[in-house]
Coordinates of C-alpha atoms in Angstrom, one line a residue:
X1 CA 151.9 55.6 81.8
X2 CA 150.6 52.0 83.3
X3 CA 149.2 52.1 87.3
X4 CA 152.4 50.6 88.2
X5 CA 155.1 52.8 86.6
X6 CA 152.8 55.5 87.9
X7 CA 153.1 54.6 91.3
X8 CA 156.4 54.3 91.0
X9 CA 157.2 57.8 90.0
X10 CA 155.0 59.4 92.6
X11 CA 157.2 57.6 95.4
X12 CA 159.9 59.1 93.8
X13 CA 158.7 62.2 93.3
X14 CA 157.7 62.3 97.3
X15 CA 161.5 61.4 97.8
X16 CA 162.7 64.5 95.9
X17 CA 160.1 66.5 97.9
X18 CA 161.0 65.4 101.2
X19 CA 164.8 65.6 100.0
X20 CA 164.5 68.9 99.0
X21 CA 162.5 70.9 101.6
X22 CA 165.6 71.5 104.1
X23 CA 168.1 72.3 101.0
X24 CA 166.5 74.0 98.1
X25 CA 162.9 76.4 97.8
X26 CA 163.4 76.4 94.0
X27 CA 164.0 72.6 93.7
X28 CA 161.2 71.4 95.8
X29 CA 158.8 74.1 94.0
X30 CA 159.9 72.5 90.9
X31 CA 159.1 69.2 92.3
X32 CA 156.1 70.2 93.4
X33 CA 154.9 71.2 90.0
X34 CA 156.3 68.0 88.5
X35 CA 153.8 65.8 91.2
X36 CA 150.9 68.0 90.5
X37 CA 151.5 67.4 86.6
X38 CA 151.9 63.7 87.1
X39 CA 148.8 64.1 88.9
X40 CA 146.5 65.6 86.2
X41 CA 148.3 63.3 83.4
X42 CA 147.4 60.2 84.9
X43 CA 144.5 59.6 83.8
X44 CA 142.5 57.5 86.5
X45 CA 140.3 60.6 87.0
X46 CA 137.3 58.0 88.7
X47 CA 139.3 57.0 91.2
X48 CA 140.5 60.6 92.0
X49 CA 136.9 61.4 92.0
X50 CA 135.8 59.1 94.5
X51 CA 138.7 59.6 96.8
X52 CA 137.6 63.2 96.6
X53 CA 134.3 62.8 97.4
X54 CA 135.0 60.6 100.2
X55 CA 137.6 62.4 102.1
X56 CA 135.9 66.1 100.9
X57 CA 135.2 67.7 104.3
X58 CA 138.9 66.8 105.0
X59 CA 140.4 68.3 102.1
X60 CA 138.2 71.6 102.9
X61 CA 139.6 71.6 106.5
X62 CA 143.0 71.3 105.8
X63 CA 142.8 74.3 102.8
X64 CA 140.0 76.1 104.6
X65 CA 142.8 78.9 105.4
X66 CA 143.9 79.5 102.1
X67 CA 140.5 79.8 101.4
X68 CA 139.8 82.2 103.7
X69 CA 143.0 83.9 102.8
X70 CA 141.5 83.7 99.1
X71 CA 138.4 85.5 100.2
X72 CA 139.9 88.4 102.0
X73 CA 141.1 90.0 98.8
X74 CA 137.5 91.3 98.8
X75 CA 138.0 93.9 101.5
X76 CA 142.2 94.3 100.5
X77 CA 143.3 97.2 98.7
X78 CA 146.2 95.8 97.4
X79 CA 145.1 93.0 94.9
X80 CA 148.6 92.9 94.0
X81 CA 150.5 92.2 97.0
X82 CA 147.0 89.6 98.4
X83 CA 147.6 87.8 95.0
X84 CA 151.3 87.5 95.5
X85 CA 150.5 86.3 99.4
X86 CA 147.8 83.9 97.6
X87 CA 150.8 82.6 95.4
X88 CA 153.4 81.9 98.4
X89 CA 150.8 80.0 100.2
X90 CA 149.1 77.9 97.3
X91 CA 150.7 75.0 98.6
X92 CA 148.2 75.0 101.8
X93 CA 145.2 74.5 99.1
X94 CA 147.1 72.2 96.7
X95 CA 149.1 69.8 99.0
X96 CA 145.9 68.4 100.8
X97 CA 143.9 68.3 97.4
X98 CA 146.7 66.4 95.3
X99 CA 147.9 64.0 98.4
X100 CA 144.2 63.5 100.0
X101 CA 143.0 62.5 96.3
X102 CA 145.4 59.5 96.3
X103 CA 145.6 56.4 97.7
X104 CA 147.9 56.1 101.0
X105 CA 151.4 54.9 100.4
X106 CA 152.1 52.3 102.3
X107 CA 154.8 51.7 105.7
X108 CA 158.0 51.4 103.8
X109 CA 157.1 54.2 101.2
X110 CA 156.5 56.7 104.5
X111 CA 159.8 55.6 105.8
X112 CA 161.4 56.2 102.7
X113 CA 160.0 59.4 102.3
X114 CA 161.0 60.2 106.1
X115 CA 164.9 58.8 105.0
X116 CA 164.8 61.0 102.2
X117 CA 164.2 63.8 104.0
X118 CA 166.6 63.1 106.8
X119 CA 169.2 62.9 103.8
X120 CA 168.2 65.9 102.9
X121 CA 169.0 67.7 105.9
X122 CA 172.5 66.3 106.5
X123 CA 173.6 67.6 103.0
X124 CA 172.3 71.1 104.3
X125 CA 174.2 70.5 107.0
X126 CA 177.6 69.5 105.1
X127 CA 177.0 72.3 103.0
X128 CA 176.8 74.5 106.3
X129 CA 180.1 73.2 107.9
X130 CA 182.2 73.3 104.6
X131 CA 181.0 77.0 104.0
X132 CA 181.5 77.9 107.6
X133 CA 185.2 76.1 107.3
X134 CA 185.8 78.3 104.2
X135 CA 184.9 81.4 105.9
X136 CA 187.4 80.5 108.9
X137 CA 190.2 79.7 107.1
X138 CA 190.1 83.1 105.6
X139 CA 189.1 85.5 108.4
X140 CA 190.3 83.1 111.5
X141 CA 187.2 84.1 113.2
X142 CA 184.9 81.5 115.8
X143 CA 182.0 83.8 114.4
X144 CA 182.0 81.7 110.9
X145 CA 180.2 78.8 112.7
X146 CA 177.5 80.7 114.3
X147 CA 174.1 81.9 113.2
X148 CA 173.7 83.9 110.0
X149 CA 177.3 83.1 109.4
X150 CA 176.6 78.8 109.1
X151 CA 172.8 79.1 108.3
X152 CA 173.7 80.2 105.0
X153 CA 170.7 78.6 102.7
X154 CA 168.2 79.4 105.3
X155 CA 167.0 81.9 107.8
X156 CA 168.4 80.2 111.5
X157 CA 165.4 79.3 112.5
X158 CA 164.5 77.3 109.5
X159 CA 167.5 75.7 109.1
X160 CA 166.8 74.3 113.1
X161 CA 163.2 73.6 112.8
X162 CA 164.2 71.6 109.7
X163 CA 167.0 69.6 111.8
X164 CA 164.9 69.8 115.0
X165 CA 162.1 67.7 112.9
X166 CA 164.6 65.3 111.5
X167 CA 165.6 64.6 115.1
X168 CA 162.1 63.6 115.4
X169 CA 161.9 61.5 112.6
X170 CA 165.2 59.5 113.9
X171 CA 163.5 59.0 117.3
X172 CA 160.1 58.0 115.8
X173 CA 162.0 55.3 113.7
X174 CA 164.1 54.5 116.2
X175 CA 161.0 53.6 118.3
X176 CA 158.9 51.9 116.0
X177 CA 161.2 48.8 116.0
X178 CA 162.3 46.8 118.7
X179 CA 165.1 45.4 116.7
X180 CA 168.5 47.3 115.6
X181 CA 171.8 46.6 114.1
X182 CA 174.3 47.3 116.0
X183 CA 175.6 50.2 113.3
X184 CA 172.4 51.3 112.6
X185 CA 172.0 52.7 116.3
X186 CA 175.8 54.5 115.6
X187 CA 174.2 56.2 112.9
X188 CA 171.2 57.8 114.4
X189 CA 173.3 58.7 117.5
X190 CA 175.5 60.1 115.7
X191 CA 173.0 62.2 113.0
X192 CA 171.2 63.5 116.0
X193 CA 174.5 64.5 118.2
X194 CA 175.2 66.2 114.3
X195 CA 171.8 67.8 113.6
X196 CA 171.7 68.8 117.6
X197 CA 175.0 71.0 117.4
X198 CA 174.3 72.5 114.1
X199 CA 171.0 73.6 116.2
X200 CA 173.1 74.8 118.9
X201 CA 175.5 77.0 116.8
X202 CA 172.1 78.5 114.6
X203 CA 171.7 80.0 118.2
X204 CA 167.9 80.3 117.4
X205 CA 166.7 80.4 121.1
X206 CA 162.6 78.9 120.1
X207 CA 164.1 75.7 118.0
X208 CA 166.2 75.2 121.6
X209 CA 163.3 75.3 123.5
X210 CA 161.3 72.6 120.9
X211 CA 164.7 70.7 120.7
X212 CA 164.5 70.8 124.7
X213 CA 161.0 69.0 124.4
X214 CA 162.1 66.7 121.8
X215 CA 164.6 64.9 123.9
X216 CA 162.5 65.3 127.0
X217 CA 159.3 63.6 125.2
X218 CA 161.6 61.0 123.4
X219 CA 163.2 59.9 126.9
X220 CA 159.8 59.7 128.2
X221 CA 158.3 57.6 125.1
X222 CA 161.0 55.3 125.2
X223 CA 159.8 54.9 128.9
X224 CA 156.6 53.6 127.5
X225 CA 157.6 51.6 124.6
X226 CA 159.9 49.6 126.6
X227 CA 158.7 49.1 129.8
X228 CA 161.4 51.1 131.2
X229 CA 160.2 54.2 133.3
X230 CA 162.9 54.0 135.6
X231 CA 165.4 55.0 132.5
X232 CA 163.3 57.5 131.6
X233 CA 162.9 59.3 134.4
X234 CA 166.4 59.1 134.9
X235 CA 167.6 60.1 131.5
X236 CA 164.9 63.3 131.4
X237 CA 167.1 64.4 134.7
X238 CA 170.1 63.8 132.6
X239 CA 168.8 65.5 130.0
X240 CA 167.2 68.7 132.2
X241 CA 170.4 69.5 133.6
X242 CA 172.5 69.0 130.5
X243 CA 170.7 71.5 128.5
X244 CA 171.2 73.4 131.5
X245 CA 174.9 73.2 131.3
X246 CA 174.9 74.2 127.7
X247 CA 172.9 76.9 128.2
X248 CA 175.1 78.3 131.1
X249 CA 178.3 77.6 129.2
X250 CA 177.9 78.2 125.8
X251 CA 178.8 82.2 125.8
X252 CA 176.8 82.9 122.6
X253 CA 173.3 81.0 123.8
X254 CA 174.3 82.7 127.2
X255 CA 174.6 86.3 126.1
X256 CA 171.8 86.2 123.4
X257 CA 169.5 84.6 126.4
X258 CA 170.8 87.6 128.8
X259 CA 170.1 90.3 125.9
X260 CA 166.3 88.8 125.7
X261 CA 165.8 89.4 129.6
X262 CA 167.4 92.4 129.7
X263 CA 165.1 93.8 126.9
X264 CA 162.2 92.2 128.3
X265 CA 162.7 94.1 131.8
X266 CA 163.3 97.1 130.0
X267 CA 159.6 96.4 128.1
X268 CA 158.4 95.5 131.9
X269 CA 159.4 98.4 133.3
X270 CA 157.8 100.6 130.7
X271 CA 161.2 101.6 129.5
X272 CA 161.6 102.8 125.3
X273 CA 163.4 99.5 123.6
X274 CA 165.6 100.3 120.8
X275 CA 164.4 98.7 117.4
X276 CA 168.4 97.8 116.3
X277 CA 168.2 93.9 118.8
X278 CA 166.2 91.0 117.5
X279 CA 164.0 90.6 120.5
X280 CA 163.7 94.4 120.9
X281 CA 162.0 93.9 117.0
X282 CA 160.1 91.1 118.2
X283 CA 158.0 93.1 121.1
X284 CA 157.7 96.5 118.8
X285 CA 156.4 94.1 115.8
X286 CA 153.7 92.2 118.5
X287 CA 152.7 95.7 119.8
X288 CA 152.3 96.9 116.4
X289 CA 150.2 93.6 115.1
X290 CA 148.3 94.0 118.4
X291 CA 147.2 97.7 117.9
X292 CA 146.2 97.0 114.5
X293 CA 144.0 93.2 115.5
X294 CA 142.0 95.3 118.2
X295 CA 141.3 97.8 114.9
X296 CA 139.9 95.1 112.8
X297 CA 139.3 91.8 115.3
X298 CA 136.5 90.2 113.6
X299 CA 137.3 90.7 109.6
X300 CA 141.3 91.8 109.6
X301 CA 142.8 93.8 107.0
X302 CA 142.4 91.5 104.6
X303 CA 145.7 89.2 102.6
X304 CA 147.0 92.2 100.7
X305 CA 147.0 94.9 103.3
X306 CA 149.2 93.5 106.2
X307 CA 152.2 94.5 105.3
X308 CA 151.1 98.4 104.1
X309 CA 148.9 98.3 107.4
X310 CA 152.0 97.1 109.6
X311 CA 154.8 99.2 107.6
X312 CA 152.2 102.5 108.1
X313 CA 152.1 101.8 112.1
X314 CA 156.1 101.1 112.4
X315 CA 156.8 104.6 110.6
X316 CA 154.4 106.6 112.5
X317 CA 156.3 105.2 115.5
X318 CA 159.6 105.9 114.0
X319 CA 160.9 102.3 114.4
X320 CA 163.9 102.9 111.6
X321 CA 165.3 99.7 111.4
X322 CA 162.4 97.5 111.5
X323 CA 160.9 99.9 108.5
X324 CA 164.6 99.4 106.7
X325 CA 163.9 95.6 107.2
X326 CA 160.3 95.3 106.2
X327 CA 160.0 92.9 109.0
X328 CA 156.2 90.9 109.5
X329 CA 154.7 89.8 112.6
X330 CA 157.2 87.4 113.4
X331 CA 154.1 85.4 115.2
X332 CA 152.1 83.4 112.9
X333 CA 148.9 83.7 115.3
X334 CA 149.3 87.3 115.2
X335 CA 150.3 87.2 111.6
X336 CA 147.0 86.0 110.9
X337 CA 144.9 87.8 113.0
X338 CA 146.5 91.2 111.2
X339 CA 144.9 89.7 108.1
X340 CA 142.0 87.7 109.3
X341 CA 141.0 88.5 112.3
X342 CA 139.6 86.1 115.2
X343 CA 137.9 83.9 112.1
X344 CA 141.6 83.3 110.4
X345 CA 143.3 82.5 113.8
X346 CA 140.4 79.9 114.7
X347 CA 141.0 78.2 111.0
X348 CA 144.8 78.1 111.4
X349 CA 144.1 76.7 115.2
X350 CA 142.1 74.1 113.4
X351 CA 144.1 73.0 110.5
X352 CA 147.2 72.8 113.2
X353 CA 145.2 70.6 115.9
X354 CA 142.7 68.9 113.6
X355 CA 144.5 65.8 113.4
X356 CA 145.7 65.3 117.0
X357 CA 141.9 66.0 117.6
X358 CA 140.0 63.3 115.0
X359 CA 142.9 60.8 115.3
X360 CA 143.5 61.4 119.2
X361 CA 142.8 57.7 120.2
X362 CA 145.8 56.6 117.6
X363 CA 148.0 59.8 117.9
X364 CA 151.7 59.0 117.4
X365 CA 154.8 60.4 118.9
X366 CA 155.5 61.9 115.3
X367 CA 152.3 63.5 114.9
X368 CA 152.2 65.2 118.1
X369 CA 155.8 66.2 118.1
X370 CA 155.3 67.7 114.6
X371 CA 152.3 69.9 116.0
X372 CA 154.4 70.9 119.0
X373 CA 157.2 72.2 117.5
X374 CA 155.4 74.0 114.9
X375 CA 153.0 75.6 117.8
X376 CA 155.7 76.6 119.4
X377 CA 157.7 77.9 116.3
X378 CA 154.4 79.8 115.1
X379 CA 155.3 82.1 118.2
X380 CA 158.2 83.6 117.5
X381 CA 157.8 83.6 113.4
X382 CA 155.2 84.0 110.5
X383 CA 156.5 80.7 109.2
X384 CA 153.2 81.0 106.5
X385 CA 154.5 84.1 105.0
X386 CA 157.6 82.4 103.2
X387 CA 157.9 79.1 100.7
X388 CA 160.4 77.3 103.0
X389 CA 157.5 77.2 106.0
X390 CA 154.6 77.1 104.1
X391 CA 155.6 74.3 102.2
X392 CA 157.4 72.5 105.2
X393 CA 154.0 73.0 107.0
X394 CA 151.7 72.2 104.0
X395 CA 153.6 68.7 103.2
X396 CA 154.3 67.4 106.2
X397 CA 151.0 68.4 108.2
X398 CA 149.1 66.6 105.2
X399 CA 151.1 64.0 104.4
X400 CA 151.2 62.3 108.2
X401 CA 147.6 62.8 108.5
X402 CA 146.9 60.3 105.5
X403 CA 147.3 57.8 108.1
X404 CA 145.0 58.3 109.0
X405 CA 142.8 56.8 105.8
X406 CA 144.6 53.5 107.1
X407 CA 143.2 53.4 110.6
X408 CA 139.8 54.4 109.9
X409 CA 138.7 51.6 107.7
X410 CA 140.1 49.5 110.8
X411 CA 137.8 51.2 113.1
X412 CA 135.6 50.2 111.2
X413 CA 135.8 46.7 110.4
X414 CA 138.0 45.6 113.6

């Protein structure tokens, strides 16, 4: 295959990727495995080289926690189930090799590739609304457009974080031009009024927080791109109350925000929480991971023995419905720390900030809102310990950094 065909099919192929991450794990694995075979067919294995040697101590940042993860299996008892943890996360060590070992697609490749995966989400979305239509029609009941019941290809919060980055996306394009057609503005008002309810009715309470902050930063950066603080202030009021108001008046956000502060006073007040409510789960899972990170802080129990180690501690406190659930975590800092100790949370702090900390004198609104919301996510879910996050995570952590590759050589040579 010539350099230019070449090309050509690895655009591609980052299309599919990008259009497959919010609608199917088994198509964007396959992808995946398609790009990494283009990459080893292609024979331009000098180049590769030298892109490899130059951007090395980058490539080792951004998979030093899979390595780390890698090396743990030396202290796990259970090779099987830290080989099979090794296997979900591989794409934390290959994404960054692959994509860092390439030269940088250029401006309308990147927006293609954001495009693509805005197109991807609004077919999840269709999907979503047609399945939750289906549903109605046949049991008459408001309930078929609400949480489990519409997410129906991915876990709620997923499915938001997805549509809550694609919101992001919309903004950051929006921004980056000064110019619009007149339909073209219809369009992303529209796709993020679309992608904003369909967070709204996946009821996932973090993804409304970072959805919150979205519109709140994008309000303030259209402040500074335009000259126009006045607006901005002005539409972040607008937008503080407004949320607000939905909060307040939507009875299922409402009650599920009421059920978290009633079970949180109950945790307060020292009183036993039951293990059958989600947030309930949440604090019994934390104090769980807790006990077990002060048992092994500096080494953790290693990739294969979180889940035995964390299953063992919920059935010695007879938590009956988390066992029946097999539930993790559900905090990726804690998630860590279970298996790493205070080294792995330091290396996943690291590959998460890294590039808001070398880049911090050209950080974008895209690259920082893509941090933020995956911070803030991390909280309330092990987002490493399943395909859909690792690979959302893996991809698009890597891929905005290679920007980076285009402003240093400016630095350089201003």
């Amino acid at each position: 295959m010539s350099g230019k065909y070449y090309t050509k099919f690895r655009h591609y192929l980052l299309y599919g990727i990008a259009l497959l991450i919010p609608v199917s794990r088994k198509g964007v694995l396959l992808l995946l495995l398609l790009y990494g075979l283009n990459w080893l067919i292609l024979q331009n294995y000098k180049e590769k080289f030298n892109l490899l040697k130059q951007r090395l101590g980058k490539i080792l940042i951004f998979s030093s926690l899979y390595i780390i993860y890698a090396l743990s299996l030396l202290w796990s008892s259970n090779l099987r189930a830290g080989l099979f943890d090794l296997q979900v996360k591989l794409s934390l060590f290959l994404i960054p090799f692959i994509l860092f070992s390439e030269k940088v697609t250029d401006k309308s490749v990147r927006e293609n590739v954001f495009k693509s995966y805005i197109a991807g989400c609004i077919i999840t979305v269709c999907y979503c609304f047609i399945n939750s239509l289906i549903q109605y029609t046949q049991t008459h009941a408001i309930e078929s457009f609400v949480y489990i019941r519409f997410s129906v290809l991915f876990h709620p919060t997923y499915f938001s974080l997805f549509l809550n980055f694609a919101i992001v996306l919309i903004f950051f394009m929006y921004f980056s031009s000064y110019k619009h057609k007149r339909s073209e503005t219809i369009i992303y008002g529209l796709l993020i009024l679309i992608f904003s309810a369909s967070i709204v009715l996946a009821n996932s309470k973090a993804v409304l927080i970072t959805l919150f902050i979205t519109y709140l930063s994008a309000a303030l950066y259209y402040g500074y791109r335009k000259n126009r603080i006045k607006e901005s202030v002005i539409i972040s009021v607008l937008l503080v109350s407004g949320m607000a108001v939905l909060l307040y008046h939507t009875p299922q956000i409402n009650n599920r925000l009421k059920d978290s502060k009633r079970i949180i006073n109950e945790y307060l007040h020292n009183e036993k929480l039951r293990d059958n409510e989600g947030t309930a789960q949440r604090i019994l899972v934390w104090r769980s991971s807790i006990k077990i990170i002060k048992e092994y802080l500096y080494t953790g129990v290693g990739a294969g023995d979180v889940k035995d180690m964390l299953m063992e501690d919920y059935m010695a406190n007879h938590y009956k419905n988390i066992v029946e659930k097999k539930l993790n975590s559900h905090n990726q800092y804690l998630q860590t720390m279970v298996a790493l100790g205070i080294p792995g949370v330091l290396f996943l702090l690291m590959i998460l900030f890294y590039p808001l900390i070398l880049n911090r004198r050209n950080t974008n609104y895209l690259q920082l809102m893509f941090v933020i919301i995956t911070a803030i996510n991390f909280l309330t879910e092990s987002m490493l310990e399943t395909q859909a996050g690792v690979v959302f995570f893996a991809f698009f952590n890597t891929y905005l950094f290679t920007e980076y590759f285009i402003i240093l050589p400016a630095r350089k040579n201003p």
